């Protein structure tokens, strides 16, 4: 039997055309490679880009009816959390402004295009989309292989008892530089795949025990998928705009 395989997709940010193309490349790879595999989206499906509602609908649909032997997972990112907070918070007006200023305006427009503008903006957001976003986990892991997917990162000093806020928001240098990680048994053999912080050169960034796959899709970079399999070298699939740089 083939070794388990992981496909991990970085931050999509409403770029539905890129996600459609990347999914197609993953499905083709999976069909040839065979065996069971996990497809993990590391969060931030929404905001900034033009088609956030379409992205959410695409991933929900895929999760409900995936290709054979492919399990589909989506993690919660800080942008999903901002939408949830704006929708649910007792300080909804302040949270709404914070979300809209950070790319939520484009997401709301995508829902208004599909469902019409409403007096209460909440009525524009499909109820089943919100329920699904609220159900998303904060991380996915394969303890046997040491793989951990999370949106932003971890606190190496406290993992696996990190605050959820760290999993969604961290950009700490103590995480970014694994040479600074403490020597703890919880970190031995751990390999963290994350997004959240766009790479300046639009390339995946591996440093020791962590891999950043947010290659700035919404800023003109590719949408990247890391392909991992026990006993095989790390590989990547990507989707680019037709007019993107080579």
PDB file of C-alpha atoms in Angstrom:
ATOM      1  CA  UNK A   1       0.000   0.000   0.000  1.00  0.00           C
ATOM      2  CA  UNK A   2       1.222   3.514  -0.817  1.00  0.00           C
ATOM      3  CA  UNK A   3       2.395   5.699   2.023  1.00  0.00           C
ATOM      4  CA  UNK A   4      -0.123   8.344   3.203  1.00  0.00           C
ATOM      5  CA  UNK A   5       0.122  11.581   1.265  1.00  0.00           C
ATOM      6  CA  UNK A   6      -0.716  15.171   2.181  1.00  0.00           C
ATOM      7  CA  UNK A   7      -1.730  18.005  -0.106  1.00  0.00           C
ATOM      8  CA  UNK A   8      -1.690  21.341   1.774  1.00  0.00           C
ATOM      9  CA  UNK A   9      -3.016  24.503   0.103  1.00  0.00           C
ATOM     10  CA  UNK A  10      -2.017  27.993   1.212  1.00  0.00           C
ATOM     11  CA  UNK A  11      -4.148  31.109   1.652  1.00  0.00           C
ATOM     12  CA  UNK A  12      -6.734  31.449  -1.148  1.00  0.00           C
ATOM     13  CA  UNK A  13      -8.239  34.862  -0.266  1.00  0.00           C
ATOM     14  CA  UNK A  14     -11.145  34.746  -2.684  1.00  0.00           C
ATOM     15  CA  UNK A  15      -9.118  33.679  -5.737  1.00  0.00           C
ATOM     16  CA  UNK A  16     -11.616  31.102  -6.961  1.00  0.00           C
ATOM     17  CA  UNK A  17     -10.185  30.704 -10.475  1.00  0.00           C
ATOM     18  CA  UNK A  18      -6.772  29.851  -9.024  1.00  0.00           C
ATOM     19  CA  UNK A  19      -8.313  27.394  -6.571  1.00  0.00           C
ATOM     20  CA  UNK A  20     -10.249  25.663  -9.330  1.00  0.00           C
ATOM     21  CA  UNK A  21      -7.051  25.263 -11.343  1.00  0.00           C
ATOM     22  CA  UNK A  22      -5.032  24.045  -8.349  1.00  0.00           C
ATOM     23  CA  UNK A  23      -7.712  21.539  -7.343  1.00  0.00           C
ATOM     24  CA  UNK A  24      -7.619  20.128 -10.888  1.00  0.00           C
ATOM     25  CA  UNK A  25      -3.843  19.695 -10.666  1.00  0.00           C
ATOM     26  CA  UNK A  26      -4.171  17.982  -7.288  1.00  0.00           C
ATOM     27  CA  UNK A  27      -6.870  15.619  -8.527  1.00  0.00           C
ATOM     28  CA  UNK A  28      -4.726  14.659 -11.519  1.00  0.00           C
ATOM     29  CA  UNK A  29      -1.694  14.040  -9.299  1.00  0.00           C
ATOM     30  CA  UNK A  30      -3.766  12.021  -6.835  1.00  0.00           C
ATOM     31  CA  UNK A  31      -5.261   9.865  -9.595  1.00  0.00           C
ATOM     32  CA  UNK A  32      -1.782   8.919 -10.827  1.00  0.00           C
ATOM     33  CA  UNK A  33      -0.141   8.541  -7.411  1.00  0.00           C
ATOM     34  CA  UNK A  34      -2.923   6.385  -5.981  1.00  0.00           C
ATOM     35  CA  UNK A  35      -3.539   5.454  -2.361  1.00  0.00           C
ATOM     36  CA  UNK A  36      -5.170   7.476   0.410  1.00  0.00           C
ATOM     37  CA  UNK A  37      -4.435  11.171   0.803  1.00  0.00           C
ATOM     38  CA  UNK A  38      -5.465  14.228   2.803  1.00  0.00           C
ATOM     39  CA  UNK A  39      -6.200  17.573   1.174  1.00  0.00           C
ATOM     40  CA  UNK A  40      -5.887  20.356   3.753  1.00  0.00           C
ATOM     41  CA  UNK A  41      -6.669  24.022   3.103  1.00  0.00           C
ATOM     42  CA  UNK A  42      -4.799  25.975   5.786  1.00  0.00           C
ATOM     43  CA  UNK A  43      -7.395  28.738   6.104  1.00  0.00           C
ATOM     44  CA  UNK A  44      -8.087  32.241   4.819  1.00  0.00           C
ATOM     45  CA  UNK A  45     -10.359  31.113   2.038  1.00  0.00           C
ATOM     46  CA  UNK A  46     -11.990  34.535   2.150  1.00  0.00           C
ATOM     47  CA  UNK A  47     -11.330  38.305   1.997  1.00  0.00           C
ATOM     48  CA  UNK A  48      -9.363  40.633  -0.283  1.00  0.00           C
ATOM     49  CA  UNK A  49      -9.931  38.672  -3.507  1.00  0.00           C
ATOM     50  CA  UNK A  50     -13.001  38.896  -5.763  1.00  0.00           C
ATOM     51  CA  UNK A  51     -14.837  35.584  -5.273  1.00  0.00           C
ATOM     52  CA  UNK A  52     -14.845  34.594  -1.609  1.00  0.00           C
ATOM     53  CA  UNK A  53     -18.380  33.206  -1.676  1.00  0.00           C
ATOM     54  CA  UNK A  54     -17.487  31.017  -4.668  1.00  0.00           C
ATOM     55  CA  UNK A  55     -14.380  29.751  -2.861  1.00  0.00           C
ATOM     56  CA  UNK A  56     -16.377  28.770   0.222  1.00  0.00           C
ATOM     57  CA  UNK A  57     -19.006  27.067  -1.918  1.00  0.00           C
ATOM     58  CA  UNK A  58     -16.312  25.193  -3.877  1.00  0.00           C
ATOM     59  CA  UNK A  59     -14.553  23.834  -0.789  1.00  0.00           C
ATOM     60  CA  UNK A  60     -17.829  22.909   0.920  1.00  0.00           C
ATOM     61  CA  UNK A  61     -18.963  21.046  -2.193  1.00  0.00           C
ATOM     62  CA  UNK A  62     -15.647  19.235  -2.509  1.00  0.00           C
ATOM     63  CA  UNK A  63     -15.657  18.259   1.146  1.00  0.00           C
ATOM     64  CA  UNK A  64     -19.103  16.720   0.790  1.00  0.00           C
ATOM     65  CA  UNK A  65     -18.208  14.756  -2.376  1.00  0.00           C
ATOM     66  CA  UNK A  66     -14.433  14.297  -2.705  1.00  0.00           C
ATOM     67  CA  UNK A  67     -12.633  12.121  -5.252  1.00  0.00           C
ATOM     68  CA  UNK A  68     -12.027   8.515  -4.148  1.00  0.00           C
ATOM     69  CA  UNK A  69      -9.454   8.073  -1.358  1.00  0.00           C
ATOM     70  CA  UNK A  70      -9.121  11.817  -0.829  1.00  0.00           C
ATOM     71  CA  UNK A  71     -10.215  13.298   2.497  1.00  0.00           C
ATOM     72  CA  UNK A  72     -10.823  17.054   2.343  1.00  0.00           C
ATOM     73  CA  UNK A  73     -10.191  19.328   5.324  1.00  0.00           C
ATOM     74  CA  UNK A  74     -10.385  23.087   5.743  1.00  0.00           C
ATOM     75  CA  UNK A  75      -8.884  24.919   8.692  1.00  0.00           C
ATOM     76  CA  UNK A  76     -10.051  28.167  10.204  1.00  0.00           C
ATOM     77  CA  UNK A  77      -7.926  31.202   9.398  1.00  0.00           C
ATOM     78  CA  UNK A  78      -7.914  34.610  11.032  1.00  0.00           C
ATOM     79  CA  UNK A  79     -10.056  36.001   8.193  1.00  0.00           C
ATOM     80  CA  UNK A  80     -12.756  33.387   8.766  1.00  0.00           C
ATOM     81  CA  UNK A  81     -12.550  34.288  12.447  1.00  0.00           C
ATOM     82  CA  UNK A  82     -13.009  37.995  11.697  1.00  0.00           C
ATOM     83  CA  UNK A  83     -16.191  37.254   9.749  1.00  0.00           C
ATOM     84  CA  UNK A  84     -17.503  35.025  12.541  1.00  0.00           C
ATOM     85  CA  UNK A  85     -16.690  37.673  15.156  1.00  0.00           C
ATOM     86  CA  UNK A  86     -18.416  40.397  13.124  1.00  0.00           C
ATOM     87  CA  UNK A  87     -21.485  38.188  12.794  1.00  0.00           C
ATOM     88  CA  UNK A  88     -21.667  36.966  16.396  1.00  0.00           C
ATOM     89  CA  UNK A  89     -19.976  39.553  18.619  1.00  0.00           C
ATOM     90  CA  UNK A  90     -21.871  41.732  21.111  1.00  0.00           C
ATOM     91  CA  UNK A  91     -19.639  44.501  19.753  1.00  0.00           C
ATOM     92  CA  UNK A  92     -20.693  43.678  16.218  1.00  0.00           C
ATOM     93  CA  UNK A  93     -20.319  47.210  14.843  1.00  0.00           C
ATOM     94  CA  UNK A  94     -16.674  47.488  15.918  1.00  0.00           C
ATOM     95  CA  UNK A  95     -15.906  43.950  14.735  1.00  0.00           C
ATOM     96  CA  UNK A  96     -17.650  44.596  11.418  1.00  0.00           C
ATOM     97  CA  UNK A  97     -15.498  47.655  10.769  1.00  0.00           C
ATOM     98  CA  UNK A  98     -12.343  45.714  11.620  1.00  0.00           C
ATOM     99  CA  UNK A  99     -13.297  42.885   9.260  1.00  0.00           C
ATOM    100  CA  UNK A 100     -14.302  45.200   6.390  1.00  0.00           C
ATOM    101  CA  UNK A 101     -11.035  47.147   6.653  1.00  0.00           C
ATOM    102  CA  UNK A 102      -9.078  43.896   6.412  1.00  0.00           C
ATOM    103  CA  UNK A 103     -10.556  42.583   3.197  1.00  0.00           C
ATOM    104  CA  UNK A 104     -14.057  41.770   4.369  1.00  0.00           C
ATOM    105  CA  UNK A 105     -15.587  44.384   2.109  1.00  0.00           C
ATOM    106  CA  UNK A 106     -14.714  42.302  -0.953  1.00  0.00           C
ATOM    107  CA  UNK A 107     -16.201  39.215   0.694  1.00  0.00           C
ATOM    108  CA  UNK A 108     -19.422  41.005   1.555  1.00  0.00           C
ATOM    109  CA  UNK A 109     -19.698  42.264  -2.031  1.00  0.00           C
ATOM    110  CA  UNK A 110     -19.357  38.697  -3.310  1.00  0.00           C
ATOM    111  CA  UNK A 111     -22.280  37.628  -1.104  1.00  0.00           C
ATOM    112  CA  UNK A 112     -24.335  40.648  -2.150  1.00  0.00           C
ATOM    113  CA  UNK A 113     -23.813  39.799  -5.807  1.00  0.00           C
ATOM    114  CA  UNK A 114     -25.180  36.312  -5.183  1.00  0.00           C
ATOM    115  CA  UNK A 115     -27.920  37.030  -2.650  1.00  0.00           C
ATOM    116  CA  UNK A 116     -28.767  40.692  -3.060  1.00  0.00           C
ATOM    117  CA  UNK A 117     -28.057  43.638  -0.791  1.00  0.00           C
ATOM    118  CA  UNK A 118     -29.992  43.536   2.492  1.00  0.00           C
ATOM    119  CA  UNK A 119     -30.761  46.071   5.189  1.00  0.00           C
ATOM    120  CA  UNK A 120     -28.856  43.862   7.643  1.00  0.00           C
ATOM    121  CA  UNK A 121     -25.605  42.697   6.030  1.00  0.00           C
ATOM    122  CA  UNK A 122     -25.857  39.382   7.886  1.00  0.00           C
ATOM    123  CA  UNK A 123     -28.789  38.388   5.718  1.00  0.00           C
ATOM    124  CA  UNK A 124     -26.490  38.445   2.670  1.00  0.00           C
ATOM    125  CA  UNK A 125     -24.315  35.626   4.028  1.00  0.00           C
ATOM    126  CA  UNK A 126     -25.676  32.147   3.343  1.00  0.00           C
ATOM    127  CA  UNK A 127     -26.614  30.594   6.678  1.00  0.00           C
ATOM    128  CA  UNK A 128     -25.095  27.231   5.760  1.00  0.00           C
ATOM    129  CA  UNK A 129     -21.833  28.945   4.818  1.00  0.00           C
ATOM    130  CA  UNK A 130     -21.607  30.643   8.203  1.00  0.00           C
ATOM    131  CA  UNK A 131     -22.424  27.386  10.017  1.00  0.00           C
ATOM    132  CA  UNK A 132     -19.698  25.605   8.061  1.00  0.00           C
ATOM    133  CA  UNK A 133     -17.134  28.327   8.780  1.00  0.00           C
ATOM    134  CA  UNK A 134     -17.953  28.105  12.470  1.00  0.00           C
ATOM    135  CA  UNK A 135     -17.364  24.336  12.362  1.00  0.00           C
ATOM    136  CA  UNK A 136     -13.818  24.594  10.973  1.00  0.00           C
ATOM    137  CA  UNK A 137     -11.026  23.218  13.180  1.00  0.00           C
ATOM    138  CA  UNK A 138      -7.943  25.211  14.121  1.00  0.00           C
ATOM    139  CA  UNK A 139      -5.429  22.567  13.084  1.00  0.00           C
ATOM    140  CA  UNK A 140      -4.968  19.171  11.460  1.00  0.00           C
ATOM    141  CA  UNK A 141      -2.253  16.733  12.390  1.00  0.00           C
ATOM    142  CA  UNK A 142      -0.873  13.321  11.601  1.00  0.00           C
ATOM    143  CA  UNK A 143       0.875  12.308  14.834  1.00  0.00           C
ATOM    144  CA  UNK A 144       2.356   9.172  13.267  1.00  0.00           C
ATOM    145  CA  UNK A 145       4.149  11.238  10.606  1.00  0.00           C
ATOM    146  CA  UNK A 146       4.721  14.400  12.648  1.00  0.00           C
ATOM    147  CA  UNK A 147       2.838  16.613  10.190  1.00  0.00           C
ATOM    148  CA  UNK A 148       0.887  19.560  11.591  1.00  0.00           C
ATOM    149  CA  UNK A 149      -1.150  21.965   9.460  1.00  0.00           C
ATOM    150  CA  UNK A 150      -2.238  25.218  11.077  1.00  0.00           C
ATOM    151  CA  UNK A 151      -3.163  28.620   9.728  1.00  0.00           C
ATOM    152  CA  UNK A 152      -0.555  30.949  11.244  1.00  0.00           C
ATOM    153  CA  UNK A 153       1.729  28.845  13.417  1.00  0.00           C
ATOM    154  CA  UNK A 154       2.244  27.661  16.969  1.00  0.00           C
ATOM    155  CA  UNK A 155       3.900  28.770  20.168  1.00  0.00           C
ATOM    156  CA  UNK A 156       6.853  26.365  20.392  1.00  0.00           C
ATOM    157  CA  UNK A 157       6.997  26.860  24.166  1.00  0.00           C
ATOM    158  CA  UNK A 158       3.431  25.689  24.809  1.00  0.00           C
ATOM    159  CA  UNK A 159       2.365  23.468  21.893  1.00  0.00           C
ATOM    160  CA  UNK A 160      -0.032  21.592  21.946  1.00  0.00           C
ATOM    161  CA  UNK A 161      -1.638  23.846  24.549  1.00  0.00           C
ATOM    162  CA  UNK A 162      -1.467  27.011  22.450  1.00  0.00           C
ATOM    163  CA  UNK A 163      -4.154  29.655  22.636  1.00  0.00           C
ATOM    164  CA  UNK A 164      -6.367  29.580  19.562  1.00  0.00           C
ATOM    165  CA  UNK A 165      -5.411  33.207  18.903  1.00  0.00           C
ATOM    166  CA  UNK A 166      -1.804  32.128  18.349  1.00  0.00           C
ATOM    167  CA  UNK A 167      -2.860  29.429  15.883  1.00  0.00           C
ATOM    168  CA  UNK A 168      -4.770  32.076  13.911  1.00  0.00           C
ATOM    169  CA  UNK A 169      -2.553  35.142  14.182  1.00  0.00           C
ATOM    170  CA  UNK A 170       1.060  34.514  15.215  1.00  0.00           C
ATOM    171  CA  UNK A 171       3.980  36.006  13.333  1.00  0.00           C
ATOM    172  CA  UNK A 172       6.410  35.525  16.185  1.00  0.00           C
ATOM    173  CA  UNK A 173      10.097  35.200  15.315  1.00  0.00           C
ATOM    174  CA  UNK A 174      10.253  32.529  18.006  1.00  0.00           C
ATOM    175  CA  UNK A 175       8.087  30.430  15.723  1.00  0.00           C
ATOM    176  CA  UNK A 176       9.513  31.583  12.392  1.00  0.00           C
ATOM    177  CA  UNK A 177      13.064  30.539  13.337  1.00  0.00           C
ATOM    178  CA  UNK A 178      12.991  26.865  14.422  1.00  0.00           C
ATOM    179  CA  UNK A 179      16.576  27.219  15.662  1.00  0.00           C
ATOM    180  CA  UNK A 180      15.034  29.144  18.556  1.00  0.00           C
ATOM    181  CA  UNK A 181      12.492  26.463  19.416  1.00  0.00           C
ATOM    182  CA  UNK A 182      12.983  24.969  22.871  1.00  0.00           C
ATOM    183  CA  UNK A 183      14.067  21.359  23.164  1.00  0.00           C
ATOM    184  CA  UNK A 184      10.765  19.778  24.131  1.00  0.00           C
ATOM    185  CA  UNK A 185       9.563  16.258  23.444  1.00  0.00           C
ATOM    186  CA  UNK A 186       6.318  17.715  22.024  1.00  0.00           C
ATOM    187  CA  UNK A 187       8.348  19.297  19.194  1.00  0.00           C
ATOM    188  CA  UNK A 188      10.562  16.321  18.394  1.00  0.00           C
ATOM    189  CA  UNK A 189       9.878  15.236  14.814  1.00  0.00           C
ATOM    190  CA  UNK A 190       7.197  17.897  14.346  1.00  0.00           C
ATOM    191  CA  UNK A 191       6.908  19.556  10.919  1.00  0.00           C
ATOM    192  CA  UNK A 192       4.554  22.553  10.756  1.00  0.00           C
ATOM    193  CA  UNK A 193       2.882  23.597   7.503  1.00  0.00           C
ATOM    194  CA  UNK A 194       1.266  27.042   7.693  1.00  0.00           C
ATOM    195  CA  UNK A 195       0.180  30.137   5.805  1.00  0.00           C
ATOM    196  CA  UNK A 196      -0.950  33.575   7.040  1.00  0.00           C
ATOM    197  CA  UNK A 197       2.266  35.490   6.254  1.00  0.00           C
ATOM    198  CA  UNK A 198       2.725  36.064   2.497  1.00  0.00           C
ATOM    199  CA  UNK A 199       6.241  35.356   1.300  1.00  0.00           C
ATOM    200  CA  UNK A 200       7.889  38.375  -0.317  1.00  0.00           C
ATOM    201  CA  UNK A 201       9.292  36.393  -3.245  1.00  0.00           C
ATOM    202  CA  UNK A 202       6.026  34.453  -3.827  1.00  0.00           C
ATOM    203  CA  UNK A 203       7.882  31.169  -3.151  1.00  0.00           C
ATOM    204  CA  UNK A 204       7.276  28.603  -0.399  1.00  0.00           C
ATOM    205  CA  UNK A 205       9.566  29.196   2.574  1.00  0.00           C
ATOM    206  CA  UNK A 206      10.958  26.152   4.398  1.00  0.00           C
ATOM    207  CA  UNK A 207      13.135  26.701   7.417  1.00  0.00           C
ATOM    208  CA  UNK A 208      13.912  23.600   9.396  1.00  0.00           C
ATOM    209  CA  UNK A 209      10.745  22.259  10.972  1.00  0.00           C
ATOM    210  CA  UNK A 210       8.308  24.694   9.383  1.00  0.00           C
ATOM    211  CA  UNK A 211       7.020  25.433   5.881  1.00  0.00           C
ATOM    212  CA  UNK A 212       5.149  28.583   4.861  1.00  0.00           C
ATOM    213  CA  UNK A 213       2.897  28.006   1.835  1.00  0.00           C
ATOM    214  CA  UNK A 214       1.227  31.439   1.691  1.00  0.00           C
ATOM    215  CA  UNK A 215       2.799  32.561  -1.582  1.00  0.00           C
ATOM    216  CA  UNK A 216       0.669  35.680  -1.950  1.00  0.00           C
ATOM    217  CA  UNK A 217      -1.993  34.466  -4.379  1.00  0.00           C
ATOM    218  CA  UNK A 218      -4.130  37.565  -3.836  1.00  0.00           C
ATOM    219  CA  UNK A 219      -1.115  39.847  -4.412  1.00  0.00           C
ATOM    220  CA  UNK A 220      -0.135  38.359  -7.781  1.00  0.00           C
ATOM    221  CA  UNK A 221       1.763  35.274  -6.627  1.00  0.00           C
ATOM    222  CA  UNK A 222       0.747  31.681  -7.274  1.00  0.00           C
ATOM    223  CA  UNK A 223      -1.624  29.620  -5.185  1.00  0.00           C
ATOM    224  CA  UNK A 224       0.607  26.870  -3.823  1.00  0.00           C
ATOM    225  CA  UNK A 225       0.056  23.304  -2.681  1.00  0.00           C
ATOM    226  CA  UNK A 226       2.737  21.372  -0.795  1.00  0.00           C
ATOM    227  CA  UNK A 227       2.805  17.656  -1.589  1.00  0.00           C
ATOM    228  CA  UNK A 228       4.198  15.495   1.193  1.00  0.00           C
ATOM    229  CA  UNK A 229       4.591  11.752   1.378  1.00  0.00           C
ATOM    230  CA  UNK A 230       6.603   9.639   3.781  1.00  0.00           C
ATOM    231  CA  UNK A 231       9.882   8.630   2.184  1.00  0.00           C
ATOM    232  CA  UNK A 232       9.523  11.097  -0.717  1.00  0.00           C
ATOM    233  CA  UNK A 233      11.013  14.577  -1.222  1.00  0.00           C
ATOM    234  CA  UNK A 234       8.841  17.601  -0.631  1.00  0.00           C
ATOM    235  CA  UNK A 235       7.159  18.744  -3.860  1.00  0.00           C
ATOM    236  CA  UNK A 236       4.835  21.553  -4.906  1.00  0.00           C
ATOM    237  CA  UNK A 237       1.933  22.154  -7.247  1.00  0.00           C
ATOM    238  CA  UNK A 238       0.790  25.658  -8.095  1.00  0.00           C
ATOM    239  CA  UNK A 239      -1.759  27.682 -10.028  1.00  0.00           C
ATOM    240  CA  UNK A 240      -0.854  31.026 -11.584  1.00  0.00           C
ATOM    241  CA  UNK A 241      -2.703  33.759 -13.405  1.00  0.00           C
ATOM    242  CA  UNK A 242      -2.231  33.620 -17.141  1.00  0.00           C
ATOM    243  CA  UNK A 243      -0.417  36.966 -17.071  1.00  0.00           C
ATOM    244  CA  UNK A 244       1.656  36.194 -13.972  1.00  0.00           C
ATOM    245  CA  UNK A 245       5.413  36.324 -14.103  1.00  0.00           C
ATOM    246  CA  UNK A 246       7.166  33.066 -15.020  1.00  0.00           C
TER     247      UNK A 246
END
